């Protein structure tokens, strides 16, 4: 027992000492974010296994990736259809799919999780993978609103665990927030920074705090816009016009809320409110709650603050 413990400590610290160049990536969750992350990683020469719960979901993810690559390459290779076709073929060659994460993690450098935003489900997944992934494999979560530390604590590799927060749509958005918890070791952090650069993204680093940088600033702003409207101070149309023409934002707050999804926004603010109930920036909004209750979630359901079609 003592020998096993000593051996673990020695090999864990040697794994910690060496910076990992990420080549093989497992992306878990083939939805909006996971499919985008898998696409970008495959397009930049990484071998990628995309994992989800059913073959049907993975078929849709792959179709979405193919369609996105076609749109992208039209712009990248104008008047060069052969080069575009070659790029798509090469990218898709780097991408395989699986419904069994345990069977694929044995040869992966980095696991990026982009599954449902539920701590228990994420913890169950990582706890399982921790037993099967090689010791030097880095784990990362794409969570928007949960604490990375709470997810990392389900594993025995808190030092090789960080956050990689991508933005939607992943192929278009340049930013990745790289999250270092108090337990993340420097080499893991550097490996994650280098990996995001290899994807052609622009990483910034942030501590493991609610919302990291972008959502910590953006969500309270969106909630303040809802409160302004709830008080009757201005119409939602005027607030949107004001922020586009006065602040130079590409979308107004209500357009953005509908695009992100009102359920997602409510989920985030409710989570932060439970962490800091006295913080007025994190106060829930009765109007937002009512719209979600009526299943008006935004663009995806055809109605949110605005009606679509
Ligand atoms: N949507 C965004 O704008 C956005 C932005 C940044 C980060 N995120 C975060 O990314 C994560 C995923 O969000 P999304 O919008 O892609 O969600 P999504 O609902 O589009 O996709 C989630 C996918 O995970 C799969 N899944 C669920 N449980 C699973 C499991 N145990 N094993 C394997 N697959 C499983 C689902 O079948 C689904 O295909 C969340 O943590 C979210 O907070 C979302």
mmCIF file of C-alpha atoms and ligand atoms in Angstrom, residues 28-34 51-53 57 114-117 121-122 142-144 165-166 168, ligand 1:
data_model
loop_
_atom_site.group_PDB
_atom_site.id
_atom_site.type_symbol
_atom_site.label_atom_id
_atom_site.label_comp_id
_atom_site.label_asym_id
_atom_site.label_seq_id
_atom_site.Cartn_x
_atom_site.Cartn_y
_atom_site.Cartn_z
ATOM 1 C CA UNK A 28 -17.699 14.720 -24.734
ATOM 2 C CA UNK A 29 -21.075 16.147 -25.760
ATOM 3 C CA UNK A 30 -21.903 16.554 -29.442
ATOM 4 C CA UNK A 31 -24.349 19.456 -29.021
ATOM 5 C CA UNK A 32 -23.950 23.089 -29.979
ATOM 6 C CA UNK A 33 -20.612 23.591 -28.209
ATOM 7 C CA UNK A 34 -19.056 20.120 -28.347
ATOM 8 C CA UNK A 51 -18.662 11.324 -27.810
ATOM 9 C CA UNK A 52 -22.380 11.538 -27.139
ATOM 10 C CA UNK A 53 -25.142 9.322 -25.824
ATOM 11 C CA UNK A 57 -27.220 12.451 -31.927
ATOM 12 C CA UNK A 114 -19.356 19.945 -23.113
ATOM 13 C CA UNK A 115 -22.377 18.017 -21.818
ATOM 14 C CA UNK A 116 -25.518 19.196 -20.042
ATOM 15 C CA UNK A 117 -24.968 21.976 -17.456
ATOM 16 C CA UNK A 121 -24.019 14.555 -14.350
ATOM 17 C CA UNK A 122 -20.613 16.139 -15.020
ATOM 18 C CA UNK A 142 -16.549 23.975 -20.935
ATOM 19 C CA UNK A 143 -19.070 24.873 -18.212
ATOM 20 C CA UNK A 144 -20.486 28.399 -18.339
ATOM 21 C CA UNK A 165 -14.638 28.124 -21.870
ATOM 22 C CA UNK A 166 -15.420 28.482 -25.578
ATOM 23 C CA UNK A 168 -20.865 30.194 -29.455
HETATM 24 N N1 LIG B 1 -24.627 27.235 -25.503
HETATM 25 C C1 LIG B 1 -23.704 28.143 -25.242
HETATM 26 O O1 LIG B 1 -23.747 29.279 -25.737
HETATM 27 C C2 LIG B 1 -22.539 27.793 -24.351
HETATM 28 C C3 LIG B 1 -21.397 28.616 -24.351
HETATM 29 C C4 LIG B 1 -20.290 28.257 -23.569
HETATM 30 C C5 LIG B 1 -20.354 27.116 -22.771
HETATM 31 N N2 LIG B 1 -21.491 26.350 -22.765
HETATM 32 C C6 LIG B 1 -21.483 25.140 -21.920
HETATM 33 O O2 LIG B 1 -21.213 24.015 -22.759
HETATM 34 C C7 LIG B 1 -21.879 22.862 -22.251
HETATM 35 C C8 LIG B 1 -22.759 22.272 -23.347
HETATM 36 O O3 LIG B 1 -23.659 23.245 -23.801
HETATM 37 P P1 LIG B 1 -24.414 23.114 -25.219
HETATM 38 O O4 LIG B 1 -25.067 24.418 -25.445
HETATM 39 O O5 LIG B 1 -23.481 22.546 -26.221
HETATM 40 O O6 LIG B 1 -25.515 22.008 -24.845
HETATM 41 P P2 LIG B 1 -26.338 21.059 -25.845
HETATM 42 O O7 LIG B 1 -27.590 20.725 -25.134
HETATM 43 O O8 LIG B 1 -26.405 21.642 -27.217
HETATM 44 O O9 LIG B 1 -25.406 19.748 -25.954
HETATM 45 C C9 LIG B 1 -25.142 18.897 -24.857
HETATM 46 C C10 LIG B 1 -24.891 17.511 -25.413
HETATM 47 O O10 LIG B 1 -24.387 16.688 -24.360
HETATM 48 C C11 LIG B 1 -24.946 15.398 -24.505
HETATM 49 N N3 LIG B 1 -24.860 14.724 -23.210
HETATM 50 C C12 LIG B 1 -25.578 14.980 -22.098
HETATM 51 N N4 LIG B 1 -25.160 14.160 -21.097
HETATM 52 C C13 LIG B 1 -24.172 13.384 -21.612
HETATM 53 C C14 LIG B 1 -23.334 12.357 -21.085
HETATM 54 N N5 LIG B 1 -23.454 11.957 -19.819
HETATM 55 N N6 LIG B 1 -22.422 11.781 -21.905
HETATM 56 C C15 LIG B 1 -22.281 12.184 -23.205
HETATM 57 N N7 LIG B 1 -23.037 13.159 -23.740
HETATM 58 C C16 LIG B 1 -23.965 13.748 -22.966
HETATM 59 C C17 LIG B 1 -26.365 15.636 -24.996
HETATM 60 O O11 LIG B 1 -26.897 14.485 -25.633
HETATM 61 C C18 LIG B 1 -26.157 16.818 -25.949
HETATM 62 O O12 LIG B 1 -25.939 16.382 -27.277
HETATM 63 C C19 LIG B 1 -22.622 23.314 -20.995
HETATM 64 O O13 LIG B 1 -21.823 23.055 -19.873
HETATM 65 C C20 LIG B 1 -22.776 24.834 -21.213
HETATM 66 O O14 LIG B 1 -22.841 25.528 -20.000
HETATM 67 C C21 LIG B 1 -22.569 26.642 -23.542
#
